[in-house]
Short mmCIF file of C-alpha atoms and ligand atoms in Angstrom, two decimals:
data_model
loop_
_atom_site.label_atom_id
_atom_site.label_comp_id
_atom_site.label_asym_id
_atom_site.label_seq_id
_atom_site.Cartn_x
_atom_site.Cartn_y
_atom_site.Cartn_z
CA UNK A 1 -212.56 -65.79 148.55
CA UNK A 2 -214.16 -68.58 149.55
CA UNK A 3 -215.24 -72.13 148.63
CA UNK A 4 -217.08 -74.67 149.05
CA UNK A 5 -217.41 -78.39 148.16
CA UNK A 6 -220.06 -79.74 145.86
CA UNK A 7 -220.52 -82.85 143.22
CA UNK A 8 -220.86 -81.35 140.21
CA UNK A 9 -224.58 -82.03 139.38
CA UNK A 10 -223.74 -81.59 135.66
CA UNK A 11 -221.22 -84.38 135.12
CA UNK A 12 -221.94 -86.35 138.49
CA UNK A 13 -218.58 -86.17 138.87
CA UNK A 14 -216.77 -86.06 142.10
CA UNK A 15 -216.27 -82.98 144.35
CA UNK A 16 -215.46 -79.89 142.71
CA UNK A 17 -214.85 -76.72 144.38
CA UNK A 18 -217.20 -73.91 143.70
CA UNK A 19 -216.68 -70.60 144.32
CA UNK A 20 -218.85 -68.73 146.78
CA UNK A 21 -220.98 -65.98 145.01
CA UNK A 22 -223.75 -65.13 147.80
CA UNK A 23 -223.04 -66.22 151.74
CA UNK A 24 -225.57 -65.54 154.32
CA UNK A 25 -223.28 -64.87 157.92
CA UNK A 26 -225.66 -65.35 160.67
CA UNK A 27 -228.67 -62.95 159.02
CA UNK A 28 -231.23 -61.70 161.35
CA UNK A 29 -233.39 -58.95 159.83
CA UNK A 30 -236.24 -58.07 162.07
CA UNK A 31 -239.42 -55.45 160.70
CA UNK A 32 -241.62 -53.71 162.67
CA UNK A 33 -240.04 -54.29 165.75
CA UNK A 34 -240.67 -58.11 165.28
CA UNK A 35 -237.98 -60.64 164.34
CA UNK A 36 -238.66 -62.04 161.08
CA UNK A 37 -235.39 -63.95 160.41
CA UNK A 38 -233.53 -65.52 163.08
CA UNK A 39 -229.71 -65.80 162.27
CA UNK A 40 -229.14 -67.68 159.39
CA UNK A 41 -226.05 -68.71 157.79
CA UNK A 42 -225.65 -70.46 154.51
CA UNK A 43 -223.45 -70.57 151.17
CA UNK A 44 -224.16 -70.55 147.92
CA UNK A 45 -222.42 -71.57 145.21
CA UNK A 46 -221.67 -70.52 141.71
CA UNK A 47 -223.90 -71.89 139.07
CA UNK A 48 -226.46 -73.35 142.23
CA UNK A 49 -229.84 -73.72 141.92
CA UNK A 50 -231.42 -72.69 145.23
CA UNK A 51 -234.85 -73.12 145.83
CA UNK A 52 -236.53 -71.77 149.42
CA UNK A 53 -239.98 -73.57 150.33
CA UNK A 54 -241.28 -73.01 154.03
CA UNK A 55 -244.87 -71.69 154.72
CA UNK A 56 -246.48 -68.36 154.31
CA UNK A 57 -245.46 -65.83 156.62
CA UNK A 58 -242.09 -67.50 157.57
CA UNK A 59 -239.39 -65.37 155.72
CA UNK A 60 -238.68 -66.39 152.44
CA UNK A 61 -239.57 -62.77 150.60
CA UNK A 62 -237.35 -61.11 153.61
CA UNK A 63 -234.61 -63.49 152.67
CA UNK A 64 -234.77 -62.62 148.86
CA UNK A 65 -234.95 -58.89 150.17
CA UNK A 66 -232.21 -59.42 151.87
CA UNK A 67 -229.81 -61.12 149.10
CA UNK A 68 -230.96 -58.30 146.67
CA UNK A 69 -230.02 -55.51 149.42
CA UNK A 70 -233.35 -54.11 149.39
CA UNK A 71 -233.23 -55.26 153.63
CA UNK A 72 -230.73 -54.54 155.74
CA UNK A 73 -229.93 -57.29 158.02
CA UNK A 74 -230.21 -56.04 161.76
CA UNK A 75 -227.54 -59.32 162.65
CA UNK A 76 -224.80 -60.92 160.79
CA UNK A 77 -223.97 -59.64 156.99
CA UNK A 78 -224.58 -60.99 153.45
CA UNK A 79 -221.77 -60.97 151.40
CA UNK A 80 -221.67 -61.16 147.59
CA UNK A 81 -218.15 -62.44 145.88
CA UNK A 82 -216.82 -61.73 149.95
CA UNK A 83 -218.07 -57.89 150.04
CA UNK A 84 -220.59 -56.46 152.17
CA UNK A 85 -224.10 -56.09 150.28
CA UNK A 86 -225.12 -52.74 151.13
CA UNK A 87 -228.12 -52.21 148.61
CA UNK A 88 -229.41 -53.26 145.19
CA UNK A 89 -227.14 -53.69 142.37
CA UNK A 90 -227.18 -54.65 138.71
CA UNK A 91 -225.57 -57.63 139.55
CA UNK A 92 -229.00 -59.05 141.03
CA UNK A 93 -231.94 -59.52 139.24
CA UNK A 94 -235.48 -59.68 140.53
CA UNK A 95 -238.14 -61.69 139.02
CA UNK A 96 -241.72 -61.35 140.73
CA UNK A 97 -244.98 -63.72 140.86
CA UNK A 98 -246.42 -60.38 139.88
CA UNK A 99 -245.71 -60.68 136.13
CA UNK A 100 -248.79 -57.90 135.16
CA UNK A 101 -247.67 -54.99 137.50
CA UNK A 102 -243.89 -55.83 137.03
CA UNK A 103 -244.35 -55.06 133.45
CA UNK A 104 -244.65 -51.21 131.96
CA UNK A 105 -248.23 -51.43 130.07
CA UNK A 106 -247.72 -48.90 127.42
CA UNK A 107 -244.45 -50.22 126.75
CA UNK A 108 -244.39 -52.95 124.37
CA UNK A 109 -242.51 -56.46 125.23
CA UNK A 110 -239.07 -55.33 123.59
CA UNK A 111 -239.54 -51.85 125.19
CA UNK A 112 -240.29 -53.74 128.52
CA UNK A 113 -236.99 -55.81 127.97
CA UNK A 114 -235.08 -52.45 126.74
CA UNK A 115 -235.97 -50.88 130.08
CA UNK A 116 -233.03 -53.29 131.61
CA UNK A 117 -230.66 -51.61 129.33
CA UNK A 118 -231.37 -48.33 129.68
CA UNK A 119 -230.79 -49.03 133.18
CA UNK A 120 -227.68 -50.24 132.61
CA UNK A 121 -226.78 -47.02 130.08
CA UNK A 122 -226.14 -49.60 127.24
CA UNK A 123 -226.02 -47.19 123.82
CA UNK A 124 -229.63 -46.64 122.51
CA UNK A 125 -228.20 -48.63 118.87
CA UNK A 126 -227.65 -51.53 120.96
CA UNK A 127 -230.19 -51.89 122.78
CA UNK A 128 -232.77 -52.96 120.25
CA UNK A 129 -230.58 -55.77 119.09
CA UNK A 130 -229.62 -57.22 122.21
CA UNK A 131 -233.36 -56.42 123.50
CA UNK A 132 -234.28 -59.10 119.98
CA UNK A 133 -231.34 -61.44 121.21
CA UNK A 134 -232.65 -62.09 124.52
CA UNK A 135 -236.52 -62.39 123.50
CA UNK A 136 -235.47 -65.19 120.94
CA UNK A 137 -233.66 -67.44 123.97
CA UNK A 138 -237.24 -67.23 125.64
CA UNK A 139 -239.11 -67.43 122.99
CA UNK A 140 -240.49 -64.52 122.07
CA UNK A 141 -239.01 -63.02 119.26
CA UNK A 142 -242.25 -63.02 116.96
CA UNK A 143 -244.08 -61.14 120.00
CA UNK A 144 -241.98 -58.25 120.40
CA UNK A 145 -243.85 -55.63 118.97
CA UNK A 146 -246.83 -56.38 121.58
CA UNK A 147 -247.75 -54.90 124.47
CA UNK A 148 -247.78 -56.84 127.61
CA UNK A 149 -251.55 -57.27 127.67
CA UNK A 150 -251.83 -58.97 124.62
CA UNK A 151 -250.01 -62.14 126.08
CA UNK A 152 -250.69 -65.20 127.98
CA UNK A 153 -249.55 -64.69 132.00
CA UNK A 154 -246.66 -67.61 130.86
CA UNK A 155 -245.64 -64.83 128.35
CA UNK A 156 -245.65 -62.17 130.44
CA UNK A 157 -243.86 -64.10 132.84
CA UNK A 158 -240.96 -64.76 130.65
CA UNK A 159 -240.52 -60.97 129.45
CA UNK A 160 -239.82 -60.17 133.03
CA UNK A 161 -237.49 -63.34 132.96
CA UNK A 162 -235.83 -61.72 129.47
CA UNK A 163 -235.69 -58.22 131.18
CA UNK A 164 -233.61 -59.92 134.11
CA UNK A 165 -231.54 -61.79 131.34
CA UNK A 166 -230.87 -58.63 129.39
CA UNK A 167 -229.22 -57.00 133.07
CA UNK A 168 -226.77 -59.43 132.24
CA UNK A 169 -226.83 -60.83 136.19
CA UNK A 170 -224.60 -62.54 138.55
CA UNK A 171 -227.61 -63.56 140.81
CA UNK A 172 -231.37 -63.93 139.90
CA UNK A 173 -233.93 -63.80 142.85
CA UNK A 174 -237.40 -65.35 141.99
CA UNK A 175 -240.21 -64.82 144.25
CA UNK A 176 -243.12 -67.54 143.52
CA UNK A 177 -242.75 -66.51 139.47
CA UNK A 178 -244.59 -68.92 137.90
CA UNK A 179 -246.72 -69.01 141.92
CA UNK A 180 -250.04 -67.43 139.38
CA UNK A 181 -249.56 -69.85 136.43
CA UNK A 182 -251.75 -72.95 135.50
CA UNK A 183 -249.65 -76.00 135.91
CA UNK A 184 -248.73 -77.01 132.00
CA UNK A 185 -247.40 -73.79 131.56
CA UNK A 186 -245.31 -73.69 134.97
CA UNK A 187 -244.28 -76.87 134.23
CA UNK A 188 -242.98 -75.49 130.82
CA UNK A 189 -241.23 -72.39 132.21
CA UNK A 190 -239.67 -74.74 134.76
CA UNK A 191 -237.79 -76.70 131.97
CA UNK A 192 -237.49 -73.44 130.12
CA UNK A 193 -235.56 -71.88 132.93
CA UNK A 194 -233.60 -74.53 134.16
CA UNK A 195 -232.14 -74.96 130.74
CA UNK A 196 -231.43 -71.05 130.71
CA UNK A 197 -229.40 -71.77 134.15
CA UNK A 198 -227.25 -74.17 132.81
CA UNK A 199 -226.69 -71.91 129.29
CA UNK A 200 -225.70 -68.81 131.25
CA UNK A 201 -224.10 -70.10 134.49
CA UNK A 202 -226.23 -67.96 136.54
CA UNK A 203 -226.99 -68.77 140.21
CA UNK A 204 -230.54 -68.24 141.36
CA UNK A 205 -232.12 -68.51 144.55
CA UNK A 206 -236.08 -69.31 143.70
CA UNK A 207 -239.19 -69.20 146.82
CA UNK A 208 -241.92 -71.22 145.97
CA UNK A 209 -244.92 -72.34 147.87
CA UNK A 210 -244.79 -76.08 145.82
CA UNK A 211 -243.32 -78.84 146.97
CA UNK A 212 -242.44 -81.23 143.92
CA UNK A 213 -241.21 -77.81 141.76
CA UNK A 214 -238.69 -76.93 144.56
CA UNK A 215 -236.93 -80.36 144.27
CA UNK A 216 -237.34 -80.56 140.84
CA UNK A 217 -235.12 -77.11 140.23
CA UNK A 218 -233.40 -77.56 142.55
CA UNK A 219 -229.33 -78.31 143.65
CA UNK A 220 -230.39 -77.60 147.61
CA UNK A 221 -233.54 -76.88 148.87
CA UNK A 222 -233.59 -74.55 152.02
CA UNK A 223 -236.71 -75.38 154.06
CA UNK A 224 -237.55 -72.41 156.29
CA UNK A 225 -239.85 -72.80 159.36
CA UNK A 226 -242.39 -70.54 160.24
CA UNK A 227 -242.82 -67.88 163.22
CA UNK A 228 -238.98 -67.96 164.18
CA UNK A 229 -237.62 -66.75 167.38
CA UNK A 230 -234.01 -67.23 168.54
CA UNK A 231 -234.29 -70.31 170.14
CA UNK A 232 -235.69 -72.33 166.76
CA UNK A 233 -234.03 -70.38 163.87
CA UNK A 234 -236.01 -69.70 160.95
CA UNK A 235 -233.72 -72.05 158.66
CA UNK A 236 -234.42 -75.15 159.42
CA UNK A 237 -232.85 -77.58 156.66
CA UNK A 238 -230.78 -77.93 153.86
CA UNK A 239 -231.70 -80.65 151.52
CA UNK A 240 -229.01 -82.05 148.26
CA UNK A 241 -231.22 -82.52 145.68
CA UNK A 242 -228.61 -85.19 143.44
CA UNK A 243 -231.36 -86.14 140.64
CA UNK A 244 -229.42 -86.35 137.43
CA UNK A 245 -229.75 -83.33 134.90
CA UNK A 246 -231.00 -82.37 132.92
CA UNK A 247 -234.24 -82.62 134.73
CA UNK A 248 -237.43 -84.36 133.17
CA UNK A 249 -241.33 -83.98 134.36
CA UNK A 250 -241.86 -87.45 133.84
CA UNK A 251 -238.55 -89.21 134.56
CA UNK A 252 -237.11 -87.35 137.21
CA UNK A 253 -240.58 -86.54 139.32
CA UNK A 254 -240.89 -90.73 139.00
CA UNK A 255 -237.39 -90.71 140.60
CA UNK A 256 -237.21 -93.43 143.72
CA UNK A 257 -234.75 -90.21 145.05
CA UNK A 258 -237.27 -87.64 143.93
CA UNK A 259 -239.72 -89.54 145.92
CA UNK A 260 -238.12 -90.20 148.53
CA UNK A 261 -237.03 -86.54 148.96
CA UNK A 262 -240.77 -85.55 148.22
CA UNK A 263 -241.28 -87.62 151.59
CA UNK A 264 -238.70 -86.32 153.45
CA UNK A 265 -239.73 -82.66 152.94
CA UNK A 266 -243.49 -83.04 152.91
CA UNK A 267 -243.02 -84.51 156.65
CA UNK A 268 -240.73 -82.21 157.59
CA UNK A 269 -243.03 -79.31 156.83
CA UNK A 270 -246.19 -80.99 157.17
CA UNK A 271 -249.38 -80.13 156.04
CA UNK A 272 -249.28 -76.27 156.54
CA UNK A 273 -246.70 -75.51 153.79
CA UNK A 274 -248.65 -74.76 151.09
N1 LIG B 301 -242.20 -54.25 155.88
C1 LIG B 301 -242.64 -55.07 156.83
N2 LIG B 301 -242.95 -54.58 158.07
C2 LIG B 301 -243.37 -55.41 159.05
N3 LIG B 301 -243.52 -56.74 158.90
C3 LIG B 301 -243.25 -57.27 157.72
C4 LIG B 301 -242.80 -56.49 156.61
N4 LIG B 301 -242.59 -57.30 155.56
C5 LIG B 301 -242.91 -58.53 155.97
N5 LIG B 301 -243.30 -58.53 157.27
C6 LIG B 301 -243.69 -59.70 158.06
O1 LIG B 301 -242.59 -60.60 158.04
C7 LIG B 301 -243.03 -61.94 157.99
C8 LIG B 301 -242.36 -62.65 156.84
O2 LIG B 301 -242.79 -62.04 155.63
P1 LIG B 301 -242.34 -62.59 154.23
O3 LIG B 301 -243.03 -61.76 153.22
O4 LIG B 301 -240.86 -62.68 154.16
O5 LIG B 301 -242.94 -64.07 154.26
P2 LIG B 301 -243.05 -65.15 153.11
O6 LIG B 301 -242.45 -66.40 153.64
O7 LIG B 301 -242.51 -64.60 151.85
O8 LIG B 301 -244.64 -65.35 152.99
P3 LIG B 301 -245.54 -65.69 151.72
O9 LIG B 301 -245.33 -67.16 151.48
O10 LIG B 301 -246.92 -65.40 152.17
O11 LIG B 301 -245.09 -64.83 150.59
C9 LIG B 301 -244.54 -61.89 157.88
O12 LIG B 301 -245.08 -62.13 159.15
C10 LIG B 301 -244.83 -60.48 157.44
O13 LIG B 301 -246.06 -60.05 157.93
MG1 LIG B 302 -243.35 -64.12 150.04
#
């Protein structure tokens, strides 16, 4: 298997080696007869905190897609632990910016969260308690007897996050989650989440549309350009995001590195990204 070379961003320590979990090998997926991803190549790391940032149109829910199987690459492979990802899997988790229709409505928020273990054909005696488990490291342990429409789009956002806990992943794809949420509460769920990252080791590779949140999350950010074609690949940059964790709003977004990667990406994609 292989590795790759980091500095641990938890101790700031010097370079570690970290397995690979997820490698992109020259991916090119094309749809509709149109290339949407030019070959891309990258690594990622156990325990990294990916976040993908590029305008609309450019790739980023095709690369997800891809990671999670649900694509298959016309070019190049994606690999997960070194074997070829040939369609979804348990070991991936999906989180969408579509909180309300990812959520069963006449199921109430521990039914919602039980729905990943039934999957999973955990014992119905067990499910209830680890269902309870999970809702109490997001939060919502006094709220699981309600139904999805009795709670705040930041609540509803973090059932689907417990649902995607409770599948016990490897990997956790999030597409624009908290994309539809005002900013105190993003801003909340972003702390929230990066401390579930470090508690449970899981990698996750995050799309979002804002600037300062991908850096903020983030280990790397992948900046992906739009309209591709095989002369300008679609991937166009990998940024190190080495801002000491764990993370602050305040503190770390006032930064002289945060800034001065803020700069560096917001020229770099320019005024379009968003
Ligand atoms: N099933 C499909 N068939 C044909 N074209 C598709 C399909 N899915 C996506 N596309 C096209 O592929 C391109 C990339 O789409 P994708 O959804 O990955 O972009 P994105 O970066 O996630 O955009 P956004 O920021 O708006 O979510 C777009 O031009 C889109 O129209
Ligand atoms: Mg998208």
């Amino acid at each position: 298997m292989s590795a790759l070379p980091v500095i641990d961003i938890h101790t700031g320590a010097a370079p570690v080696l970290r397995e690979t979990v997820l490698e992109f090998d020259q991916v090119a997926v094309q749809l509709g007869g149109r290339q949407i991803l030019s070959p891309t190549s990258l690594k990622i790391g156990r325990g990294e905190f990916i976040t993908i940032i590029g305008p609309s149109g450019c790739g980023k829910t095709t690369l997800l897609r891809a990671a999670a199987g649900f694509v298959r690459p016309e070019g190049g492979a994606v690999l997960r632990q070194g074997r070829l990802v040939g369609g979804p899997s348990r070991e991936v988790a999906f989180v969408f910016q579509d909180y309300a229709h990812a959520l069963l409505p006449w199921r109430t928020v521990q039914g919602n969260v039980e729905l990943a273990l039934e999957a999973a054909q955990v014992p119905a005696t067990e499910r209830a308690p680890r269902a309870q488990q999970v809702l109490q490291t997001v939060g919502l342990a006094a709220h699981a007897a309600k139904f999805p429409a009795q709670l705040s789009g930041g609540m509803q956002q973090r059932v689907q996050i417990a649902r995607c806990l409770a599948q016990q992943p490897e990997l956790m794809m999030m597409d624009e989650p908290f994309g539809a949420l005002d900013a105190m509460t993003r801003e909340g769920l972003q702390d929230e989440l990066a401390r579930l990252v470090r508690e449970t080791g899981l990698t996750v590779l995050f799309v979002t549309h804002d600037l300062e949140e991908a850096i903020y999350l983030a280990d790397r950010v992948v900046a992906l350009r739009a309209n591709p074609t095989a002369e300008r690949p679609s991937l166009a940059r990998v940024i190190d995001v080495n801002l000491p964790r764990p993370r602050e709003q305040l503190a770390t977004k006032e930064h002289p590195e945060f800034l001065r990667l803020r700069r560096e990406l917001y020229g770099y994609l320019g005024h379009g990204h968003g």
